[in-house]
mmCIF file of C-alpha atoms in Angstrom:
data_model
loop_
_atom_site.group_PDB
_atom_site.id
_atom_site.type_symbol
_atom_site.label_atom_id
_atom_site.label_comp_id
_atom_site.label_asym_id
_atom_site.label_seq_id
_atom_site.Cartn_x
_atom_site.Cartn_y
_atom_site.Cartn_z
ATOM 1 C CA MET A 7 91.446 -41.579 141.310
ATOM 2 C CA THR A 8 94.325 -43.750 140.093
ATOM 3 C CA VAL A 9 94.401 -45.757 143.338
ATOM 4 C CA PRO A 10 91.632 -48.311 142.547
ATOM 5 C CA VAL A 11 93.110 -48.989 139.109
ATOM 6 C CA VAL A 12 96.716 -49.316 140.318
ATOM 7 C CA TYR A 13 95.559 -51.641 143.100
ATOM 8 C CA SER A 14 93.590 -53.819 140.670
ATOM 9 C CA LEU A 15 96.571 -53.919 138.294
ATOM 10 C CA ALA A 16 98.849 -55.014 141.138
ATOM 11 C CA GLN A 17 96.447 -57.754 142.222
ATOM 12 C CA GLN A 18 95.917 -59.159 138.743
ATOM 13 C CA TYR A 19 99.639 -59.037 137.876
ATOM 14 C CA PRO A 20 101.428 -59.863 141.170
ATOM 15 C CA ASP A 21 104.738 -60.542 139.395
ATOM 16 C CA VAL A 22 104.833 -57.066 137.843
ATOM 17 C CA ARG A 23 106.749 -54.404 139.755
ATOM 18 C CA ILE A 24 104.831 -51.112 139.678
ATOM 19 C CA THR A 25 106.257 -47.719 140.574
ATOM 20 C CA VAL A 26 103.977 -44.689 140.904
ATOM 21 C CA LEU A 27 105.666 -41.345 140.218
ATOM 22 C CA SER A 28 103.874 -38.362 141.758
ATOM 23 C CA ARG A 29 104.203 -35.437 144.128
ATOM 24 C CA PRO A 30 105.277 -36.222 147.702
ATOM 25 C CA TYR A 31 101.778 -35.809 149.220
ATOM 26 C CA ALA A 32 100.480 -38.811 147.239
ATOM 27 C CA ARG A 33 102.749 -41.275 149.051
ATOM 28 C CA THR A 34 99.989 -41.803 151.626
ATOM 29 C CA PHE A 35 97.755 -43.412 149.007
ATOM 30 C CA PHE A 36 100.271 -45.897 147.623
ATOM 31 C CA GLU A 37 102.931 -46.880 150.146
ATOM 32 C CA ASP A 38 100.869 -49.712 151.697
ATOM 33 C CA LEU A 39 98.619 -50.398 148.728
ATOM 34 C CA SER A 40 100.193 -53.690 147.602
ATOM 35 C CA PRO A 41 103.571 -55.443 148.046
ATOM 36 C CA ASN A 42 104.432 -54.959 144.361
ATOM 37 C CA VAL A 43 103.584 -51.221 144.315
ATOM 38 C CA ASN A 44 106.338 -48.716 145.085
ATOM 39 C CA PHE A 45 106.171 -44.935 145.239
ATOM 40 C CA MET A 46 108.667 -42.441 143.846
ATOM 41 C CA GLU A 47 108.491 -38.760 144.772
ATOM 42 C CA ALA A 48 108.924 -35.972 142.246
ATOM 43 C CA ASN A 49 109.248 -32.599 143.934
ATOM 44 C CA LEU A 50 108.439 -30.022 141.262
ATOM 45 C CA GLY A 51 110.779 -27.502 142.843
ATOM 46 C CA GLU A 52 113.654 -29.927 142.421
ATOM 47 C CA TYR A 53 112.800 -30.809 138.825
ATOM 48 C CA ARG A 54 111.838 -27.365 137.550
ATOM 49 C CA GLY A 55 112.089 -26.595 133.826
ATOM 50 C CA MET A 56 113.525 -28.686 131.019
ATOM 51 C CA LYS A 57 116.851 -29.098 132.784
ATOM 52 C CA GLY A 58 115.109 -30.473 135.847
ATOM 53 C CA LEU A 59 112.920 -32.811 133.778
ATOM 54 C CA ASN A 60 115.994 -34.148 132.011
ATOM 55 C CA ARG A 61 117.501 -34.901 135.401
ATOM 56 C CA LEU A 62 114.285 -36.658 136.440
ATOM 57 C CA TYR A 63 114.313 -38.653 133.180
ATOM 58 C CA ARG A 64 117.837 -39.910 133.855
ATOM 59 C CA ARG A 65 116.766 -40.936 137.338
ATOM 60 C CA LEU A 66 113.797 -42.824 135.919
ATOM 61 C CA VAL A 67 115.837 -44.571 133.232
ATOM 62 C CA ALA A 68 118.177 -45.865 135.937
ATOM 63 C CA LYS A 69 115.211 -47.788 137.400
ATOM 64 C CA GLN A 70 115.105 -49.913 134.208
ATOM 65 C CA PHE A 71 111.390 -49.687 133.623
ATOM 66 C CA THR A 72 110.026 -51.663 130.673
ATOM 67 C CA HIS A 73 106.629 -49.940 130.314
ATOM 68 C CA ILE A 74 105.576 -46.323 130.877
ATOM 69 C CA ALA A 75 101.953 -45.301 131.573
ATOM 70 C CA ASP A 76 101.265 -41.548 131.503
ATOM 71 C CA LEU A 77 98.024 -41.156 133.460
ATOM 72 C CA HIS A 78 98.298 -37.366 133.652
ATOM 73 C CA ALA A 79 99.021 -36.012 130.155
ATOM 74 C CA VAL A 80 100.211 -32.532 131.118
ATOM 75 C CA LEU A 81 103.221 -30.642 129.738
ATOM 76 C CA ARG A 82 105.686 -32.174 132.216
ATOM 77 C CA SER A 83 104.571 -35.752 131.684
ATOM 78 C CA GLU A 84 104.319 -35.194 127.919
ATOM 79 C CA TYR A 85 107.971 -34.106 127.839
ATOM 80 C CA LEU A 86 109.019 -37.188 129.799
ATOM 81 C CA ARG A 87 106.875 -39.303 127.491
ATOM 82 C CA MET A 88 108.688 -37.860 124.488
ATOM 83 C CA ARG A 89 112.058 -38.752 126.026
ATOM 84 C CA PHE A 90 110.919 -42.302 126.720
ATOM 85 C CA ASN A 91 109.585 -42.663 123.170
ATOM 86 C CA LEU A 92 112.955 -41.572 121.782
ATOM 87 C CA GLY A 93 114.527 -44.203 124.009
ATOM 88 C CA ASN A 94 112.310 -46.924 122.464
ATOM 89 C CA PHE A 95 110.379 -47.615 125.648
ATOM 90 C CA ARG A 96 106.833 -48.985 125.532
ATOM 91 C CA VAL A 97 104.754 -45.883 126.291
ATOM 92 C CA GLU A 98 101.002 -45.197 126.422
ATOM 93 C CA HIS A 99 99.073 -42.183 127.696
ATOM 94 C CA ILE A 100 95.584 -41.235 128.783
ATOM 95 C CA ASP A 101 92.949 -39.937 126.368
ATOM 96 C CA LYS A 102 91.174 -37.092 128.164
ATOM 97 C CA HIS A 103 88.392 -36.839 125.544
ATOM 98 C CA ARG A 104 88.817 -33.075 125.308
ATOM 99 C CA ARG A 105 86.439 -32.729 122.355
ATOM 100 C CA GLU A 106 83.619 -34.409 124.278
ATOM 101 C CA ARG A 107 84.397 -32.248 127.297
ATOM 102 C CA ARG A 108 83.991 -29.102 125.208
ATOM 103 C CA GLN A 109 80.676 -30.377 123.865
ATOM 104 C CA LEU A 110 79.463 -30.956 127.417
ATOM 105 C CA VAL A 111 80.120 -27.401 128.624
ATOM 106 C CA ASN A 112 79.557 -25.228 125.538
ATOM 107 C CA ASN A 113 76.297 -23.390 124.739
ATOM 108 C CA ASN A 114 74.863 -26.250 122.665
ATOM 109 C CA LYS A 115 75.479 -28.913 125.261
ATOM 110 C CA VAL A 116 75.704 -32.607 124.450
ATOM 111 C CA ARG A 117 74.627 -34.072 127.776
ATOM 112 C CA GLU A 118 76.096 -37.532 127.386
ATOM 113 C CA PRO A 119 78.184 -39.203 130.106
ATOM 114 C CA LEU A 120 81.897 -39.061 129.403
ATOM 115 C CA PRO A 121 84.191 -42.000 130.173
ATOM 116 C CA THR A 122 85.285 -41.857 133.793
ATOM 117 C CA PRO A 123 88.965 -41.439 134.668
ATOM 118 C CA PHE A 124 88.852 -45.029 135.921
ATOM 119 C CA GLU A 125 87.835 -46.203 132.451
ATOM 120 C CA ASN A 126 90.495 -44.014 130.861
ATOM 121 C CA TYR A 127 93.199 -45.458 133.129
ATOM 122 C CA LEU A 128 92.051 -49.007 132.367
ATOM 123 C CA ASP A 129 92.329 -48.199 128.665
ATOM 124 C CA VAL A 130 95.938 -47.030 129.114
ATOM 125 C CA PHE A 131 96.998 -50.275 130.782
ATOM 126 C CA ALA A 132 95.115 -52.385 128.224
ATOM 127 C CA ARG A 133 96.988 -50.670 125.381
ATOM 128 C CA LEU A 134 100.199 -51.149 127.339
ATOM 129 C CA GLY A 135 99.585 -54.916 127.395
ATOM 130 C CA PHE A 136 98.056 -55.271 130.870
ATOM 131 C CA PRO A 137 94.270 -55.520 130.509
ATOM 132 C CA ILE A 138 92.460 -55.465 133.857
ATOM 133 C CA ASP A 139 89.376 -57.667 134.111
ATOM 134 C CA ASN A 140 87.642 -55.624 136.824
ATOM 135 C CA LEU A 141 88.317 -53.154 139.609
ATOM 136 C CA THR A 142 88.768 -55.107 142.833
ATOM 137 C CA PHE A 143 89.628 -52.213 145.140
ATOM 138 C CA THR A 144 87.323 -51.527 148.105
ATOM 139 C CA SER A 145 89.176 -49.438 150.670
ATOM 140 C CA LEU A 146 92.619 -48.409 151.861
ATOM 141 C CA PHE A 147 91.656 -50.004 155.196
ATOM 142 C CA PRO A 148 90.154 -53.298 156.374
ATOM 143 C CA PRO A 149 86.343 -53.511 156.689
ATOM 144 C CA GLU A 150 86.414 -52.263 160.288
ATOM 145 C CA GLY A 151 88.223 -49.085 159.210
ATOM 146 C CA GLY A 152 91.588 -47.606 160.114
ATOM 147 C CA ASN A 153 93.166 -47.809 163.554
ATOM 148 C CA LEU A 154 91.601 -45.062 165.689
ATOM 149 C CA ASN A 155 94.337 -45.608 168.290
ATOM 150 C CA LEU A 156 96.652 -43.756 165.910
ATOM 151 C CA LEU A 157 94.552 -40.606 166.360
ATOM 152 C CA PRO A 158 94.577 -38.183 169.309
ATOM 153 C CA LYS A 159 92.188 -38.874 172.170
ATOM 154 C CA ALA A 160 90.216 -35.775 171.182
ATOM 155 C CA ILE A 161 88.920 -37.738 168.156
ATOM 156 C CA GLY A 162 88.053 -41.200 169.387
ATOM 157 C CA PRO A 163 86.859 -43.694 170.309
ATOM 158 C CA LYS A 164 83.558 -43.777 168.467
ATOM 159 C CA LEU A 165 80.698 -44.504 170.845
ATOM 160 C CA SER A 166 78.034 -46.975 169.740
ATOM 161 C CA TRP A 167 75.210 -44.429 169.843
ATOM 162 C CA GLU A 168 77.048 -41.665 167.979
ATOM 163 C CA GLN A 169 76.794 -40.688 164.375
ATOM 164 C CA TRP A 170 80.009 -39.357 162.874
ATOM 165 C CA ILE A 171 79.357 -36.947 160.012
ATOM 166 C CA GLY A 172 82.182 -35.454 157.972
ATOM 167 C CA ILE A 173 81.760 -32.057 156.325
ATOM 168 C CA ALA A 174 84.200 -30.716 153.745
ATOM 169 C CA PRO A 175 82.525 -27.412 152.807
ATOM 170 C CA THR A 176 85.130 -25.870 150.502
ATOM 171 C CA ALA A 177 86.647 -26.540 147.087
ATOM 172 C CA ALA A 178 89.329 -25.061 144.886
ATOM 173 C CA HIS A 179 86.888 -22.842 142.973
ATOM 174 C CA GLU A 180 83.835 -20.733 143.798
ATOM 175 C CA GLY A 181 81.780 -22.589 141.206
ATOM 176 C CA LYS A 182 82.134 -25.762 143.282
ATOM 177 C CA THR A 183 81.643 -24.294 146.787
ATOM 178 C CA TYR A 184 78.292 -24.219 148.561
ATOM 179 C CA PRO A 185 77.898 -20.755 150.163
ATOM 180 C CA PRO A 186 79.074 -20.746 153.807
ATOM 181 C CA LYS A 187 75.906 -19.059 155.082
ATOM 182 C CA LEU A 188 73.819 -21.867 153.601
ATOM 183 C CA MET A 189 76.227 -24.484 154.953
ATOM 184 C CA GLU A 190 75.701 -23.006 158.404
ATOM 185 C CA GLN A 191 72.008 -23.788 158.028
ATOM 186 C CA VAL A 192 72.910 -27.367 157.075
ATOM 187 C CA ILE A 193 74.996 -27.709 160.245
ATOM 188 C CA GLU A 194 72.220 -26.225 162.369
ATOM 189 C CA LEU A 195 69.678 -28.671 160.933
ATOM 190 C CA LEU A 196 72.026 -31.628 161.412
ATOM 191 C CA CYS A 197 72.618 -30.695 165.046
ATOM 192 C CA GLN A 198 68.872 -30.549 165.604
ATOM 193 C CA ARG A 199 68.193 -33.838 163.846
ATOM 194 C CA TYR A 200 71.136 -35.744 165.342
ATOM 195 C CA PRO A 201 71.826 -34.278 168.807
ATOM 196 C CA GLN A 202 74.303 -37.091 169.581
ATOM 197 C CA ALA A 203 76.232 -36.716 166.341
ATOM 198 C CA ARG A 204 79.755 -35.373 166.023
ATOM 199 C CA LEU A 205 80.435 -33.218 162.983
ATOM 200 C CA PHE A 206 84.023 -33.323 161.720
ATOM 201 C CA LEU A 207 85.081 -30.330 159.623
ATOM 202 C CA PHE A 208 87.689 -31.168 156.956
ATOM 203 C CA GLY A 209 89.824 -28.637 155.125
ATOM 204 C CA ARG A 210 93.101 -26.746 155.410
ATOM 205 C CA GLY A 211 93.744 -23.099 154.667
ATOM 206 C CA LYS A 212 93.051 -19.590 155.901
ATOM 207 C CA GLN A 213 89.416 -19.573 154.773
ATOM 208 C CA GLU A 214 88.733 -22.906 156.452
ATOM 209 C CA HIS A 215 90.502 -21.843 159.647
ATOM 210 C CA GLU A 216 88.315 -18.764 160.017
ATOM 211 C CA LEU A 217 85.106 -20.633 159.235
ATOM 212 C CA PHE A 218 85.827 -23.677 161.369
ATOM 213 C CA THR A 219 86.969 -21.650 164.362
ATOM 214 C CA GLU A 220 83.670 -19.772 164.288
ATOM 215 C CA TRP A 221 81.590 -22.912 163.752
ATOM 216 C CA THR A 222 83.219 -24.934 166.546
ATOM 217 C CA GLU A 223 82.556 -22.080 168.966
ATOM 218 C CA ARG A 224 78.925 -21.890 167.901
ATOM 219 C CA TRP A 225 78.266 -25.653 167.775
ATOM 220 C CA PRO A 226 80.172 -27.727 170.379
ATOM 221 C CA ARG A 227 79.424 -30.922 168.438
ATOM 222 C CA CYS A 228 81.675 -29.683 165.614
ATOM 223 C CA VAL A 229 85.339 -30.744 165.548
ATOM 224 C CA TYR A 230 87.949 -28.828 163.557
ATOM 225 C CA VAL A 231 89.842 -31.845 162.217
ATOM 226 C CA CYS A 232 93.112 -30.179 161.225
ATOM 227 C CA SER A 233 93.536 -28.644 164.661
ATOM 228 C CA HIS A 234 93.952 -32.209 165.962
ATOM 229 C CA LEU A 235 95.337 -34.234 163.036
ATOM 230 C CA GLU A 236 98.686 -33.571 161.389
ATOM 231 C CA THR A 237 98.823 -35.969 158.430
ATOM 232 C CA MET A 238 96.648 -36.988 155.519
ATOM 233 C CA HIS A 239 96.912 -40.597 156.666
ATOM 234 C CA GLN A 240 95.260 -39.655 159.947
ATOM 235 C CA GLU A 241 92.476 -37.880 158.070
ATOM 236 C CA LEU A 242 91.885 -41.006 155.994
ATOM 237 C CA ILE A 243 91.659 -43.116 159.165
ATOM 238 C CA LEU A 244 89.011 -40.755 160.525
ATOM 239 C CA MET A 245 87.113 -40.774 157.232
ATOM 240 C CA SER A 246 86.966 -44.576 157.314
ATOM 241 C CA HIS A 247 84.822 -44.366 160.484
ATOM 242 C CA LEU A 248 82.334 -41.749 159.293
ATOM 243 C CA ASN A 249 78.707 -42.671 158.740
ATOM 244 C CA VAL A 250 78.674 -40.243 155.846
ATOM 245 C CA MET A 251 80.796 -37.485 154.326
ATOM 246 C CA LEU A 252 79.267 -34.284 152.969
ATOM 247 C CA SER A 253 81.545 -32.659 150.422
ATOM 248 C CA MET A 254 81.715 -30.610 147.292
ATOM 249 C CA ASP A 255 83.054 -31.965 143.991
ATOM 250 C CA SER A 256 86.487 -31.882 145.621
ATOM 251 C CA ALA A 257 89.499 -33.891 146.765
ATOM 252 C CA ASN A 258 87.749 -34.790 150.026
ATOM 253 C CA MET A 259 85.032 -36.581 148.050
ATOM 254 C CA HIS A 260 87.698 -38.762 146.451
ATOM 255 C CA MET A 261 89.597 -39.301 149.711
ATOM 256 C CA ALA A 262 86.453 -40.470 151.513
ATOM 257 C CA SER A 263 85.658 -42.712 148.557
ATOM 258 C CA LEU A 264 88.994 -44.480 149.037
ATOM 259 C CA THR A 265 87.887 -45.435 152.570
ATOM 260 C CA ASP A 266 84.567 -46.941 151.406
ATOM 261 C CA THR A 267 82.595 -44.171 153.110
ATOM 262 C CA PRO A 268 79.354 -42.997 151.468
ATOM 263 C CA VAL A 269 79.586 -39.408 150.230
ATOM 264 C CA VAL A 270 76.773 -36.924 149.733
ATOM 265 C CA SER A 271 78.282 -34.521 147.216
ATOM 266 C CA ILE A 272 77.111 -31.056 146.168
ATOM 267 C CA TRP A 273 77.634 -30.065 142.522
ATOM 268 C CA GLY A 274 77.323 -26.580 141.066
ATOM 269 C CA ALA A 275 79.186 -25.503 137.945
ATOM 270 C CA THR A 276 80.488 -29.039 137.402
ATOM 271 C CA HIS A 277 78.518 -32.211 136.742
ATOM 272 C CA PRO A 278 78.932 -35.972 137.313
ATOM 273 C CA LEU A 279 78.435 -36.432 133.569
ATOM 274 C CA ALA A 280 82.079 -35.389 133.197
ATOM 275 C CA GLY A 281 83.001 -38.625 134.960
ATOM 276 C CA PHE A 282 84.507 -37.329 138.198
ATOM 277 C CA LEU A 283 82.133 -38.820 140.740
ATOM 278 C CA GLY A 284 84.023 -40.515 143.579
ATOM 279 C CA TYR A 285 84.964 -44.178 143.272
ATOM 280 C CA GLY A 286 82.045 -46.450 144.167
ATOM 281 C CA GLN A 287 79.735 -43.538 144.974
ATOM 282 C CA SER A 288 76.043 -43.579 144.082
ATOM 283 C CA GLU A 289 74.536 -40.925 141.859
ATOM 284 C CA ASP A 290 71.566 -41.050 144.228
ATOM 285 C CA ASN A 291 73.734 -39.155 146.717
ATOM 286 C CA VAL A 292 74.506 -36.309 144.315
ATOM 287 C CA VAL A 293 72.800 -33.038 145.268
ATOM 288 C CA SER A 294 72.354 -30.584 142.411
ATOM 289 C CA ILE A 295 69.700 -28.737 140.450
ATOM 290 C CA ASP A 296 69.017 -28.884 136.733
ATOM 291 C CA LEU A 297 69.763 -25.658 134.874
ATOM 292 C CA ASP A 298 70.205 -25.047 131.163
ATOM 293 C CA CYS A 299 73.633 -23.526 131.831
ATOM 294 C CA ARG A 300 74.923 -26.569 133.738
ATOM 295 C CA PRO A 301 77.590 -27.739 133.467
ATOM 296 C CA CYS A 302 79.539 -24.655 132.450
ATOM 297 C CA SER A 303 82.949 -26.020 133.407
ATOM 298 C CA ILE A 304 84.684 -29.383 133.707
ATOM 299 C CA PHE A 305 86.746 -28.374 136.747
ATOM 300 C CA GLY A 306 84.713 -25.427 138.079
ATOM 301 C CA GLN A 307 87.292 -22.691 137.504
ATOM 302 C CA LYS A 308 85.191 -20.563 135.111
ATOM 303 C CA ARG A 309 83.320 -17.555 136.453
ATOM 304 C CA CYS A 310 79.519 -17.747 136.439
ATOM 305 C CA ARG A 311 78.283 -16.037 133.259
ATOM 306 C CA TYR A 312 75.362 -14.599 135.244
ATOM 307 C CA GLY A 313 77.396 -13.762 138.325
ATOM 308 C CA ASP A 314 74.980 -15.328 140.816
ATOM 309 C CA TYR A 315 75.903 -19.048 140.954
ATOM 310 C CA HIS A 316 72.250 -20.071 141.102
ATOM 311 C CA CYS A 317 73.428 -23.651 140.562
ATOM 312 C CA LEU A 318 74.586 -23.535 144.200
ATOM 313 C CA THR A 319 72.541 -20.836 145.919
ATOM 314 C CA ASP A 320 69.247 -22.429 144.839
ATOM 315 C CA ILE A 321 70.052 -25.713 146.606
ATOM 316 C CA ARG A 322 68.044 -25.748 149.830
ATOM 317 C CA PRO A 323 69.848 -26.783 153.044
ATOM 318 C CA GLN A 324 66.893 -29.025 153.892
ATOM 319 C CA THR A 325 67.466 -30.975 150.670
ATOM 320 C CA ILE A 326 71.065 -31.697 151.673
ATOM 321 C CA VAL A 327 70.110 -32.763 155.193
ATOM 322 C CA GLU A 328 67.406 -35.094 153.898
ATOM 323 C CA ARG A 329 69.925 -36.759 151.575
ATOM 324 C CA ILE A 330 72.354 -37.206 154.482
ATOM 325 C CA ALA A 331 69.577 -38.617 156.656
ATOM 326 C CA LYS A 332 68.713 -41.111 153.949
ATOM 327 C CA VAL A 333 72.274 -42.454 154.106
ATOM 328 C CA ILE A 334 72.481 -42.508 157.926
ATOM 329 C CA ASP A 335 69.019 -43.907 158.613
#
């Protein structure tokens, strides 16, 4: 979610050299973002513990940065921030509005929209001395999408009469995952409604492998993406050519958003009020049901207090398909 803000910062201040420090996987999002944006990897295994963070700090100081923006505010970045403050660097960090988050998920809920991460990041740069007038980011790719020639022949080309529908049916936590048996009904209905569509299944892991292997055997129009694509960059190229992506409140929602692809997102324990809707996505494409207990968690990791996850199981497959059809048609 930092990508649109970093891009807009780079465009408004072309003479400023920007370096993004993150885990190695994030290089894909930043390495071609703008000529004045660089990426620096921080492998947590290499910089483990205080000794490792001190080594990382010395490496960062050698880069001669003048301003430090902590957009993460976790223990590791807070320690680095402390070191930079002691070194008299100009340092600012994100306000996560934890008090408002607690009010949103406790028993006496205050259902008011929280500032989005995009707004929080903008606030950090404004306090750092780099106010950004507006977010100018649209997509990681040109309007026609990424280069499909970089993908295996099993994926492309996209035929003029086809609909390409992405489906990312899993998330990090049960409270954010639509039940697989219900998702199977969604796939069945989509295959009936769009007999010429191709359904691309996104996700990596043992659970996804078992599900997707079964689904591709049952529905020939389904494609198990990770059995063909090796890199995240390739997945982003494919996403940029989808008519629509169906996802949970998950990383795939945000990845598709960075390719300017409309996302129909399913929300259970979490809620868009917390501010984590994908960049540029419409709330009209959010599928959820209103319950007094929702939201019960900001990130979806808490167990359902009733044990039944009615926030997800009560969402009808037909409702999801109709929302997808509204985007496609």
